[in-house]
Amino acid sequence: MSTPIEQYPLYNSYTAYRVPPLFVGDASLLDADTLRANARRFRDVLQPNTLRGVDVGFGSVDDNLKNAGALESCTWELLGDEESWNAIQKAIADEAEAGDADGGPSDLPVVSAKEARGVHVQLRYQKITYRALLLRDPDNDDTRKERGFLSLPLLLVRMPTALRTTFLDYITTTFDTRMSPLRLPSSFCSSSFESLLAHLSASEHNIPNTVKAVQIQLSFPRLRTPDNHTLRSIDITLTREDIPLFLSNGEELLAWNSSLIPSPDSAQTASRTITGPFTAALSHYLSGHLALSLESPDVEMSKISCGVFYLADSGKVKFAPPPAASTSGDGSEVEMESPIRTALNELYSSLVREAKGTSLQDVVDRVQVVIPAVVKGKGKRAMAVTDANDERRPETRRRKGRAGTANDEGDAVPTSPPPPYEP
């Protein structure tokens, strides 16, 4: 009887966190020795020790952890992509089945630091296993170690509350960082589902059987106040047979009015819920039946669930494993799940980018910088407006009218700060 291969860790339910760059000094967190050292230290934090009859170590324990049994192992390892994970797990299963005592860890495939998606932290108890993933996107990676820091911007945690708090405290104190929950905007939830439908449509995949029933929650956070008791959210369930109909109707709507989708440079892109044909058709339907339009900035998509993934604005995420590859007549595996796998990989990369946020350089490249300048001449002051990427001498404009008034558009000072960014 063959040993079953353990499922790729990403395919599960997690709570997402945004992680600033980790301070690692001269060491490398992606080094095997450093990973083993952190696994040993974190196990020491969790493992209770007795000192003069008093337990010291992991203090507050909730019921879930009490029922998990004793801690058997704590491992920190590099996590590669799904293909490398399956190769390693298959080698472990083959070795266990053969009972080869001569084989050692050196005989197994190894994930290099360059190819790694991040770090896989696994806590194996007697009855259950908890895990956390510190992740990056190695295919589009500018997060290499620089000046003693290493950026793994996305943290996915699957642990009970007390254990999760202890783990977050360990990361905070060990790597001199401060994490925060990852809030997913409405446009992220919407565009992720639109991307999945686009991949399935392009490959002529069976959309109803893949997506299954779709559950959507619309919320109204801008209308809430501590004093009112207005409607907080609306839950919508669509059967699998409705999805292709909404998709085709949405394509017709966008062909007639493409302005329903904001341009990528629009300032309202992050708060918009209509990001493709499906949400355009859904907005049209809700507007006709409930007088509720997704074009309103007060309406946000706070949750979406389908047969492939689950996303919530609170940072709760779930990735469902793609269907197994089928077998052809000659015994070889045929890759049938490529559209789903491609959509999941895009969703993973989008989550990493969302966690990373906007850098300061991105902000500088996108906005116009208003620089005060002193103009020679009659002692007059003027405002010089220049673009961050324009190396030409800034154009100066003289003020007209009374002092203290801005009659020229060039004299105007921005009333709001630039978009937030992650350092």
XYZ file of C-alpha atoms in Angstrom:
423
model
C 0.000 0.000 0.000
C 1.503 3.309 -1.109
C 1.971 6.146 1.373
C -0.327 9.130 0.575
C 1.458 12.333 -0.429
C 0.849 15.247 1.932
C -1.106 18.097 0.367
C 0.689 21.308 -0.612
C 0.506 23.627 2.464
C -0.937 26.593 0.559
C -4.195 24.722 -0.041
C -5.969 25.459 3.225
C -7.689 28.205 5.221
C -5.498 30.975 6.640
C -5.499 34.391 8.240
C -3.343 36.829 6.251
C -0.952 39.421 7.705
C 1.183 42.166 6.207
C 4.848 41.825 7.229
C 7.392 44.680 6.949
C 10.999 43.705 6.083
C 12.551 41.369 8.655
C 15.848 42.349 10.245
C 18.205 39.382 9.869
C 21.575 41.142 10.201
C 24.488 39.285 8.645
C 22.644 35.954 8.734
C 20.142 34.665 6.191
C 16.729 33.432 7.259
C 16.659 31.254 4.135
C 19.741 29.353 5.300
C 19.171 25.807 6.611
C 21.169 26.396 9.813
C 19.240 29.581 10.629
C 15.931 27.831 10.014
C 16.871 24.981 12.344
C 17.997 27.464 15.008
C 14.676 29.331 14.865
C 12.751 26.056 14.993
C 14.645 25.076 18.140
C 14.112 28.473 19.790
C 10.426 28.586 18.993
C 9.964 25.050 20.287
C 11.616 26.155 23.532
C 9.035 28.942 23.760
C 6.170 26.490 23.296
C 7.563 23.600 25.311
C 6.762 24.077 29.036
C 9.673 23.682 31.404
C 9.486 23.131 35.139
C 11.516 25.389 37.409
C 11.152 24.657 41.149
C 7.736 23.174 40.603
C 6.445 26.082 38.488
C 5.681 25.761 34.772
C 7.392 28.391 32.638
C 7.003 28.725 28.897
C 3.813 28.757 26.846
C 1.255 30.197 29.220
C -2.274 30.935 27.992
C -3.707 27.873 26.273
C -7.150 27.733 24.686
C -9.338 24.648 24.428
C -8.237 23.849 20.864
C -4.614 23.595 21.931
C -5.450 21.584 25.040
C -7.154 18.964 22.880
C -4.263 18.839 20.391
C -2.066 16.727 22.651
C 1.665 17.064 23.216
C 3.923 18.938 20.806
C 5.845 16.335 18.782
C 7.871 18.478 16.386
C 8.527 22.073 15.335
C 10.095 22.590 11.905
C 11.059 25.642 9.855
C 11.787 24.744 6.220
C 11.999 26.397 2.828
C 8.824 26.110 0.778
C 9.085 25.762 -2.984
C 6.312 25.662 -5.549
C 3.798 22.831 -5.748
C 5.866 20.836 -8.223
C 8.949 20.759 -5.990
C 6.790 19.978 -2.931
C 5.228 16.970 -4.663
C 8.659 15.744 -5.783
C 9.990 15.893 -2.205
C 6.895 14.251 -0.717
C 6.974 11.498 -3.342
C 10.647 10.811 -2.576
C 9.846 10.622 1.154
C 6.937 8.248 0.494
C 9.032 6.023 -1.786
C 11.804 5.874 0.793
C 9.362 4.987 3.578
C 7.714 2.321 1.438
C 11.036 0.767 0.467
C 12.259 0.876 4.070
C 15.697 1.952 2.897
C 17.745 2.523 6.035
C 20.740 3.705 4.031
C 18.886 6.657 2.503
C 19.317 9.953 4.321
C 18.044 13.500 4.001
C 20.760 14.217 1.432
C 19.034 11.789 -0.967
C 15.887 13.932 -1.098
C 15.300 16.836 -3.515
C 16.274 20.189 -2.010
C 14.609 23.597 -2.434
C 17.183 26.335 -3.002
C 16.861 29.767 -1.405
C 16.587 31.347 -4.862
C 13.636 29.166 -5.881
C 11.848 29.195 -2.518
C 8.482 30.853 -2.160
C 9.230 31.406 1.500
C 9.391 29.661 4.862
C 7.052 26.898 6.021
C 6.611 26.703 9.811
C 4.961 23.479 10.953
C 3.907 22.560 14.494
C 2.946 18.913 14.701
C 0.943 17.903 17.773
C -0.348 14.432 18.597
C -3.798 15.031 17.120
C -3.428 17.999 14.788
C -0.887 20.012 12.815
C -0.721 23.813 12.736
C 1.305 25.844 10.273
C 2.332 29.303 9.115
C 3.781 30.493 5.801
C 6.104 33.498 5.354
C 5.869 34.124 1.621
C 7.204 36.084 -1.339
C 6.887 35.807 -5.118
C 10.171 34.353 -6.462
C 9.106 34.900 -10.104
C 8.735 38.649 -9.594
C 11.054 39.210 -6.690
C 12.855 42.357 -5.612
C 12.745 41.267 -1.967
C 16.260 39.888 -1.671
C 18.271 40.622 1.429
C 19.465 44.233 1.443
C 21.296 46.076 4.201
C 20.531 43.360 6.745
C 16.820 43.090 5.914
C 14.799 40.397 4.162
C 11.307 41.006 2.806
C 8.740 38.214 3.079
C 5.685 40.486 2.879
C 2.872 37.929 3.217
C 2.237 35.827 6.314
C -0.477 33.156 6.298
C -1.270 31.633 9.697
C -3.438 28.649 10.585
C -3.300 28.402 14.374
C -5.642 28.836 17.354
C -5.700 32.275 18.939
C -3.247 31.713 21.805
C -0.730 29.894 19.622
C -1.044 32.487 16.851
C -0.398 35.303 19.326
C 2.720 33.550 20.605
C 3.997 33.002 17.065
C 3.399 36.629 16.049
C 5.198 37.812 19.191
C 8.157 35.575 18.358
C 8.431 36.972 14.814
C 8.071 40.536 16.123
C 10.793 40.275 18.766
C 13.203 38.040 16.838
C 13.185 40.014 13.592
C 12.422 43.507 14.939
C 9.260 43.996 12.922
C 5.602 44.734 13.451
C 2.853 42.895 11.587
C -0.704 43.969 10.866
C -3.774 42.146 9.517
C -4.024 42.266 5.731
C -7.259 44.008 4.741
C -8.390 43.064 1.238
C -10.165 45.875 -0.675
C -13.375 45.326 -2.595
C -11.597 45.557 -5.938
C -9.211 42.740 -4.946
C -12.017 40.290 -4.129
C -13.905 41.241 -7.281
C -10.969 41.171 -9.708
C -9.723 37.828 -8.352
C -13.011 36.169 -9.282
C -13.112 37.941 -12.649
C -9.594 36.661 -13.377
C -10.660 33.094 -12.575
C -13.649 33.339 -14.928
C -11.452 34.800 -17.668
C -9.015 31.868 -17.467
C -11.840 29.324 -17.485
C -13.578 31.004 -20.432
C -10.385 31.218 -22.490
C -9.709 27.503 -22.033
C -13.349 26.484 -22.634
C -13.340 24.917 -19.185
C -16.641 23.840 -17.644
C -17.349 26.910 -15.544
C -20.349 25.581 -13.541
C -18.556 22.393 -12.456
C -15.389 24.291 -11.520
C -16.757 27.395 -9.826
C -19.825 25.665 -8.306
C -22.139 27.888 -6.261
C -20.908 31.437 -5.629
C -21.572 33.242 -2.361
C -21.036 37.005 -2.194
C -21.399 39.413 0.703
C -21.935 43.111 0.008
C -21.338 45.502 2.905
C -21.729 49.231 3.519
C -18.894 50.289 5.876
C -19.010 53.982 4.954
C -22.622 54.279 6.053
C -22.062 52.806 9.504
C -21.932 54.999 12.566
C -21.905 53.992 16.239
C -25.403 55.434 16.682
C -27.317 54.034 13.717
C -28.737 50.575 13.172
C -28.683 50.478 9.388
C -28.268 47.389 7.254
C -24.729 46.066 7.597
C -24.504 43.563 4.747
C -26.385 41.535 2.138
C -25.564 37.903 1.348
C -26.087 36.743 -2.244
C -25.959 33.133 -3.445
C -25.758 32.270 -7.144
C -26.164 28.723 -8.408
C -23.524 27.275 -10.688
C -25.907 27.441 -13.659
C -26.300 31.225 -13.247
C -22.602 32.052 -13.649
C -22.280 31.589 -17.462
C -25.478 33.620 -17.962
C -24.184 36.512 -15.849
C -20.856 36.334 -17.672
C -22.377 36.536 -21.164
C -24.763 39.339 -20.157
C -21.869 41.253 -18.622
C -19.838 41.008 -21.816
C -22.741 42.564 -23.727
C -23.040 45.348 -21.154
C -19.334 46.195 -21.367
C -19.442 46.146 -25.163
C -22.188 48.742 -24.939
C -20.632 50.800 -22.109
C -16.963 50.108 -21.381
C -16.791 52.996 -18.880
C -18.343 50.738 -16.235
C -14.813 49.527 -15.452
C -12.452 52.278 -14.187
C -9.111 52.749 -15.879
C -6.012 51.372 -14.075
C -4.851 54.936 -13.361
C -8.141 55.982 -11.804
C -7.969 57.143 -8.207
C -11.156 55.176 -7.461
C -9.861 51.840 -8.730
C -9.185 50.378 -5.268
C -12.719 51.123 -4.054
C -14.573 49.992 -7.173
C -16.388 46.660 -7.178
C -17.089 46.379 -10.916
C -13.898 44.944 -12.404
C -15.199 42.746 -15.242
C -18.229 41.340 -17.055
C -19.536 39.241 -14.151
C -19.670 42.111 -11.652
C -21.056 44.430 -14.354
C -23.969 42.025 -14.918
C -24.439 41.545 -11.171
C -24.619 45.311 -10.676
C -27.162 45.615 -13.491
C -29.298 42.858 -11.960
C -29.184 44.286 -8.425
C -29.912 47.780 -9.706
C -33.047 46.549 -11.465
C -34.349 44.372 -8.630
C -33.066 46.051 -5.444
C -32.130 49.568 -6.612
C -28.615 48.693 -5.440
C -25.751 49.491 -7.807
C -22.192 48.251 -7.400
C -21.051 51.501 -9.002
C -21.717 53.279 -5.715
C -18.540 53.785 -3.637
C -20.638 52.997 -0.539
C -21.125 49.385 -1.676
C -18.192 47.016 -1.194
C -17.668 43.320 -1.805
C -16.532 42.080 1.594
C -16.595 38.317 0.926
C -16.633 35.974 -2.045
C -16.589 32.196 -2.014
C -16.534 29.703 -4.877
C -15.234 26.211 -5.581
C -11.674 27.471 -6.105
C -11.052 30.025 -3.327
C -12.526 32.129 -0.537
C -11.603 35.757 0.160
C -12.783 38.161 2.871
C -11.916 41.786 3.547
C -10.877 40.776 7.082
C -7.891 38.856 5.657
C -9.398 35.368 5.773
C -8.338 33.390 2.697
C -8.719 29.827 1.487
C -7.188 28.078 -1.518
C -8.862 24.874 -2.719
C -6.544 22.272 -4.311
C -6.932 21.942 -8.094
C -8.391 18.641 -9.338
C -5.878 15.840 -9.803
C -4.418 15.325 -13.256
C -6.151 12.645 -15.304
C -4.363 9.667 -16.819
C -4.203 9.037 -20.566
C -4.355 5.666 -22.294
C -0.578 5.184 -22.238
C -0.458 5.750 -18.475
C 0.953 9.288 -18.604
C -0.656 12.134 -16.663
C -2.507 14.778 -18.639
C -2.528 18.290 -17.211
C -6.225 19.200 -17.109
C -6.221 21.745 -14.316
C -3.904 24.336 -15.895
C -6.509 27.178 -16.027
C -7.333 26.709 -12.340
C -3.689 26.403 -11.383
C -2.834 29.523 -13.402
C -5.626 31.469 -11.699
C -4.474 30.311 -8.253
C -0.867 31.280 -9.015
C -2.047 34.723 -10.113
C -4.102 35.044 -6.931
C -1.062 34.079 -4.859
C 1.099 36.703 -6.614
C -1.641 39.313 -6.172
C -1.817 38.582 -2.446
C 1.941 39.047 -2.132
C 1.755 42.374 -4.000
C -1.191 43.499 -1.873
C 0.735 42.644 1.289
C 3.840 44.406 0.019
C 1.857 47.556 -0.697
C 3.054 50.590 -2.617
C 6.662 51.638 -2.232
C 7.777 55.238 -1.810
C 9.383 55.165 -5.255
C 6.068 54.112 -6.818
C 4.393 57.108 -5.214
C 7.115 59.484 -6.412
C 6.858 58.100 -9.948
C 3.080 58.570 -10.136
C 2.339 61.936 -8.566
C 3.348 65.442 -9.473
C 5.572 67.111 -6.952
C 4.741 70.718 -6.109
C 7.967 72.508 -5.170
C 8.090 76.063 -3.832
C 10.742 78.146 -5.549
C 12.099 81.697 -5.269
C 12.112 83.488 -8.593
C 14.724 86.088 -9.290
C 13.414 89.333 -10.550
C 11.324 91.660 -8.439
C 11.480 89.663 -5.252
C 8.282 87.876 -6.221
C 7.668 84.304 -5.021
C 6.176 81.734 -7.343
C 5.284 78.089 -7.376
C 7.162 75.731 -9.670
C 5.314 72.609 -10.820
C 7.384 69.731 -12.103
C 7.005 65.996 -12.597
C 9.279 63.608 -10.711
C 10.459 62.057 -13.975
C 10.955 65.367 -15.829
C 14.537 66.608 -15.664
C 13.799 69.872 -17.468
C 13.964 73.177 -15.633
C 10.599 73.724 -13.885
C 8.300 76.339 -15.295
C 7.607 79.264 -12.980
C 4.305 81.043 -12.763
C 3.693 84.436 -11.227
C 0.837 85.055 -8.856
C -1.979 87.362 -9.836
C -4.521 89.074 -7.686
C -4.444 89.501 -3.960
C -1.790 87.939 -1.800
C -2.761 84.637 -0.265
C -5.109 83.655 -3.115
C -4.423 81.017 -5.712
C -5.775 82.251 -9.024
C -3.602 79.919 -11.037
C -3.914 76.154 -11.017
C -0.151 76.008 -10.569
C -0.447 77.825 -7.233
C -2.700 75.204 -5.707
C -1.277 73.091 -2.907
C -2.637 69.519 -2.643
C -5.252 69.200 0.090
C -4.680 65.473 0.668
C -1.495 63.430 1.101
C -0.263 60.932 -1.497
C -1.433 57.296 -1.231
C -0.044 55.276 1.693
C 3.006 53.189 1.075
C 5.000 50.476 2.772
C 8.658 51.365 3.552
